[in-house]
Amino acid sequence: MTAVTTLIASYGVTLTVVAILVPQFYTPGNFQVVVTASAIIGVISVGQTLVVIAGAFDLSVGGVAPLAAIVFAKLANNGMSVSEAILVTVLIGLAVGVGNGYVVSVLSVNPLITTLATLSICGGAAYALSGGLTVTLTHPSDGVLGEFAIAQLPYFVLIFITIAVAAGLVLRFTVPGRWIHATGGSEEAARIAGIPTRATVIAVYAACAALAALAGLFATSELFAGTATIQNDSSLTSVTAVVLGGAELTGGTGSVTGTILAVLLLSSISNTLAIGQVGTFYTQIITGAILLMVVLASRLASRFGTRP
Amino acid sequence: MNAADISTTGSTRLAAHGLSKSYGATRALKNVDFRLGRGEVVALVGENGAGKSTLARILAGAVMPDEGRMFADGSPVRFRSPREALKRGIAFIPQELSYPPDFTTAENLVLGNWPSRHGLVTRARIRAAAAGIAAEHGLFLELERKMGTCRAADLQTAEILKALGRDASILILDEPTSALDREDSERLLRDLRLLANRGVSIVFISHRFDEVASFSDRICGFRDGELVEDIATADYQRSDLISRFATHSRRHRTDTSEAGSQKQPVLRLARWRSGGRTPLRDVSLEVQRGEVLGLYGQRGSGAEVLAEGLAGLTRPVSGWVMVDGKPRPPFRSSREASAAGIAYVPADRGRQGIVPTLSLHENLTLMKPSGHIVLRRSAERAFVDQQIKSWRIRCRNPDQRVSELSGGNQQKVLVASRLIAAPRILVLSEPTRGVDLPSRQQIHSNLRQLATAGTAVVVATTDVGEAANLPDRVVVLRDGQVMGELLGSHVSHAAILELSGGRR
């Protein structure tokens, strides 16, 4: 819980500083911008949270999301119905995830290498399919997920909230949730205790890639077009959010609540910098600095606070 | 150095006054004074969490004390890291050694301290330097062997030589013998004594009374962070030592006829053979309902492999198993074994046993969470509370992270966690290795109770004391073969050692 309280505190401080320096941040329109952006990277980060708690990580999300964006746009433009196109796209994500999970858990290949490879493959496939061009949706109804549901928030924000709540509940209150925690905490001990650790790892990778595909869909619906650059930086952003949210990359720890707070914090900061016309390039620098500070702070806390 | 600092038993190498250390609310060490003379061997004893480890770590610079002063060779010191301590000749050898497995022992000896000429390091030069260190200190070590394939005893020797090669003259060892069998322990302790005779000062932590009594000059006993005993070993009777800790008297053993009266074995295994590093050669066994069966053997004897085979973790190449009279091939997975009613407690608690990031509650219910999908924590809590009570697990609350518990309590959690599926056969590998005495007694007494209630308990152990005291029946293994079996009142320390062909 300490990670979450720290985050709430730092988020509070950030919002206060922002209120003084960039009061334009507090307009209803901007609120929707922040929430919408958060929902897209948030849905990826929720998936990443599952994988990190299970003791691995997934860099392929930055390839799966743009691939999904292009595939969805192409399918929809070729006359497939929206629901079918969504289904096919998510299934492609699922398949990539199952592949990642199989290679990592059954073939025991390092997660970094495995997902770096699929990041490259999927990201490359997105460029190949689109020819590097933007694929604009041709039928107005294909952007249905991006239409406003309530309070000028698109439908996909509601989907994101539903997924986040569901993931949080699964992690905390279900048997599979405990399997995920146990597998990440000590895979060998979990396996000897009879937990299906391989299936667990495959499942979290599948969920993560499917959610990344969903994020690609969200962004395409939002922009009304798919490009091969959609969320292609989400690999690192999502891992950053999960770690800021209190997870350790050694597995077994982390929470959806923490991740989402971290996503909101990161989105707010980058939004503020954009409004304040500081320039988007600085966003990356500041994000990196925050990550380093938080990790150092928790490192110091564990060094002086608890028993080694 | 001041002449007044030199005391009767050789000059003082290391002295500490009023050392205290707290971790959060826990006071791990309270106002402890300590002194170590040249060539002296001091044993630190006490339960897990009593403060002996904390003292050892402070002396070695791995932990900084909150209060207190330290002197090395008479001058005040304040170590901020083990590196600084090493500059003063103090080396720490932890319980869990970490080493590059693909390095040879020679390479490991000179690690970070390469013997070079004009910046060139050659294999021959490394070997020569390592051989020089070993010869200088009179210890034997195979220099061409990869660290990953070394026996536990050789790893210790390698670590000790590495420290000595860096001019360490004070060695602080955290449970150096916990992973060793009796023979290797004695060899290691003899080596340490040789070093002490040459002037090296030694502090070691141990849970084994016999080695404390026979290999130390002085014993420091800890309880709740305080140094409660500091006495010359010569003034101590072994029986005194045991009685300070041992509160239970030895139980009456089930008599031969009684144990043999059970006709139907709950489990039989026949003609087990396996490949691998420690192969089994034609091992057959029967396990009766309600008995504690000991599988004794030194490392490499096959006892642990046999236990792992029963758990479905190491598959024998050939042979068969008979569960309740029905023959079948050996288990291929832990799931198959648990379907046959077998639960397994692995030897390596830290890596294979508990899940350190989970809570006590979650570890206890790991094998069989309640509910199919949605957890029913309140239903689980009844089992958890019952286990905490019956194993006397010392914890703040059941939602505490299990890694915060002491080693003995973690081990209790591990063993207790296997009971949730109500196994008919409980197989344990080294159930009390590196566990403090009260926890060991608690575990032994609970295992006896389980057997009395009808569970078949199989204990694979390299600890003769455990093999002699706990089981009703002991099967002695050596080189993958059954050397013989001892029953009821015939089970004894001497008989077991004789069968294993080790000594006497």
XYZ file of C-alpha atoms in Angstrom, chain A residues 20-182:
163
model
C -0.437 27.382 -10.097
C 1.748 27.181 -13.181
C -0.649 26.013 -15.879
C -4.221 26.822 -14.803
C -5.466 25.918 -18.306
C -5.017 22.305 -17.212
C -8.242 22.638 -15.255
C -10.794 22.912 -18.037
C -13.458 20.302 -18.713
C -12.157 19.810 -22.245
C -8.676 19.116 -21.020
C -9.939 16.701 -18.412
C -11.383 14.620 -21.249
C -8.107 14.782 -23.143
C -6.174 13.459 -20.131
C -8.667 10.707 -19.370
C -8.855 9.610 -23.003
C -5.086 9.422 -23.329
C -4.879 7.588 -20.005
C -7.436 5.007 -21.116
C -5.368 4.046 -24.163
C -2.004 3.635 -22.451
C -3.859 2.488 -19.324
C -5.369 -0.564 -20.955
C -1.902 -1.641 -22.075
C -0.461 -0.967 -18.633
C -3.135 -3.106 -16.960
C -2.004 -6.003 -19.156
C 1.612 -5.236 -18.381
C 0.769 -5.297 -14.676
C -0.445 -8.878 -14.980
C 2.732 -9.953 -16.754
C 5.041 -8.143 -14.331
C 3.296 -9.605 -11.281
C 3.715 -13.032 -12.881
C 7.451 -12.386 -12.943
C 8.098 -11.389 -16.568
C 7.506 -8.404 -18.814
C 6.178 -7.812 -22.274
C 7.907 -5.416 -24.640
C 5.854 -6.579 -27.620
C 2.901 -4.325 -26.739
C 4.519 -1.475 -28.697
C 4.336 -3.661 -31.815
C 0.976 -5.300 -31.178
C -0.892 -2.006 -30.701
C 0.087 -0.459 -34.062
C -0.383 -3.810 -35.824
C -3.888 -3.995 -34.385
C -4.567 -0.421 -35.475
C -3.580 -1.126 -39.072
C -5.321 -4.520 -39.235
C -8.528 -3.084 -37.844
C -8.520 -0.112 -40.214
C -7.822 -2.327 -43.229
C -10.472 -4.891 -42.314
C -13.094 -2.231 -41.624
C -12.317 -0.420 -44.856
C -12.607 -3.684 -46.763
C -16.191 -3.992 -45.674
C -16.008 -6.179 -42.611
C -18.469 -5.219 -39.898
C -17.054 -3.304 -36.923
C -17.757 -6.059 -34.434
C -16.129 -8.714 -36.605
C -13.121 -6.491 -37.250
C -12.739 -5.855 -33.535
C -12.989 -9.553 -32.809
C -10.410 -10.536 -35.431
C -8.011 -7.829 -34.250
C -8.235 -8.848 -30.609
C -7.780 -12.507 -31.583
C -4.584 -11.615 -33.439
C -3.332 -9.923 -30.271
C -4.325 -12.968 -28.271
C -2.423 -15.237 -30.644
C 0.746 -13.143 -30.370
C 0.404 -13.263 -26.590
C -0.032 -17.030 -26.502
C 3.069 -17.298 -28.677
C 5.052 -15.046 -26.317
C 3.868 -17.007 -23.296
C 4.628 -20.355 -24.884
C 8.161 -19.370 -25.846
C 8.857 -17.826 -22.423
C 7.340 -20.518 -20.221
C 7.584 -23.780 -22.145
C 10.729 -23.124 -24.152
C 12.273 -21.096 -21.291
C 13.529 -18.266 -23.476
C 14.288 -15.014 -21.669
C 11.227 -12.673 -21.717
C 13.346 -9.725 -22.829
C 14.631 -11.538 -25.931
C 11.284 -13.120 -26.733
C 9.185 -9.987 -26.563
C 11.877 -7.838 -28.158
C 11.606 -10.189 -31.134
C 7.811 -10.025 -31.285
C 7.946 -6.242 -30.818
C 10.113 -6.073 -33.913
C 7.994 -8.559 -35.872
C 4.628 -6.942 -35.083
C 5.904 -3.380 -35.398
C 7.466 -4.281 -38.740
C 4.287 -6.012 -39.879
C 2.325 -2.839 -39.118
C 4.624 -0.831 -41.389
C 4.562 -3.501 -44.090
C 0.762 -3.719 -44.115
C 0.270 0.029 -44.196
C 3.195 0.792 -46.456
C 4.050 3.419 -43.881
C 0.902 5.358 -44.734
C -1.994 6.430 -42.568
C -5.055 4.242 -43.115
C -8.052 6.523 -42.667
C -11.352 4.852 -41.767
C -13.777 5.265 -44.652
C -17.077 4.346 -42.999
C -18.189 6.802 -40.279
C -19.684 3.983 -38.204
C -16.312 2.243 -37.832
C -15.197 4.731 -35.228
C -17.973 3.661 -32.881
C -15.671 2.994 -29.912
C -14.481 6.587 -30.100
C -17.979 8.074 -30.010
C -19.034 9.883 -26.885
C -20.847 7.784 -24.339
C -21.297 10.048 -21.330
C -19.856 13.389 -20.293
C -18.081 13.639 -23.637
C -16.015 10.577 -22.821
C -15.757 7.962 -25.542
C -17.046 4.437 -25.104
C -13.562 3.021 -24.882
C -12.970 4.899 -21.653
C -15.845 2.914 -20.155
C -14.395 -0.296 -21.555
C -11.032 0.606 -20.027
C -12.585 1.259 -16.607
C -14.428 -2.065 -16.779
C -11.242 -3.937 -17.700
C -9.199 -2.231 -14.990
C -11.775 -3.035 -12.309
C -12.059 -6.614 -13.533
C -8.279 -7.097 -13.566
C -8.010 -5.638 -10.076
C -10.705 -7.989 -8.788
C -9.186 -11.027 -10.502
C -5.780 -10.297 -8.994
C -7.074 -9.831 -5.512
C -10.038 -12.111 -5.078
C -9.649 -15.111 -7.347
C -7.692 -18.325 -7.530
C -6.056 -17.427 -10.875
C -5.056 -14.103 -9.312
C -3.250 -15.913 -6.567
C -1.604 -18.182 -9.150
C -0.260 -15.086 -10.892
C 1.180 -13.727 -7.648
C 2.651 -17.099 -6.679
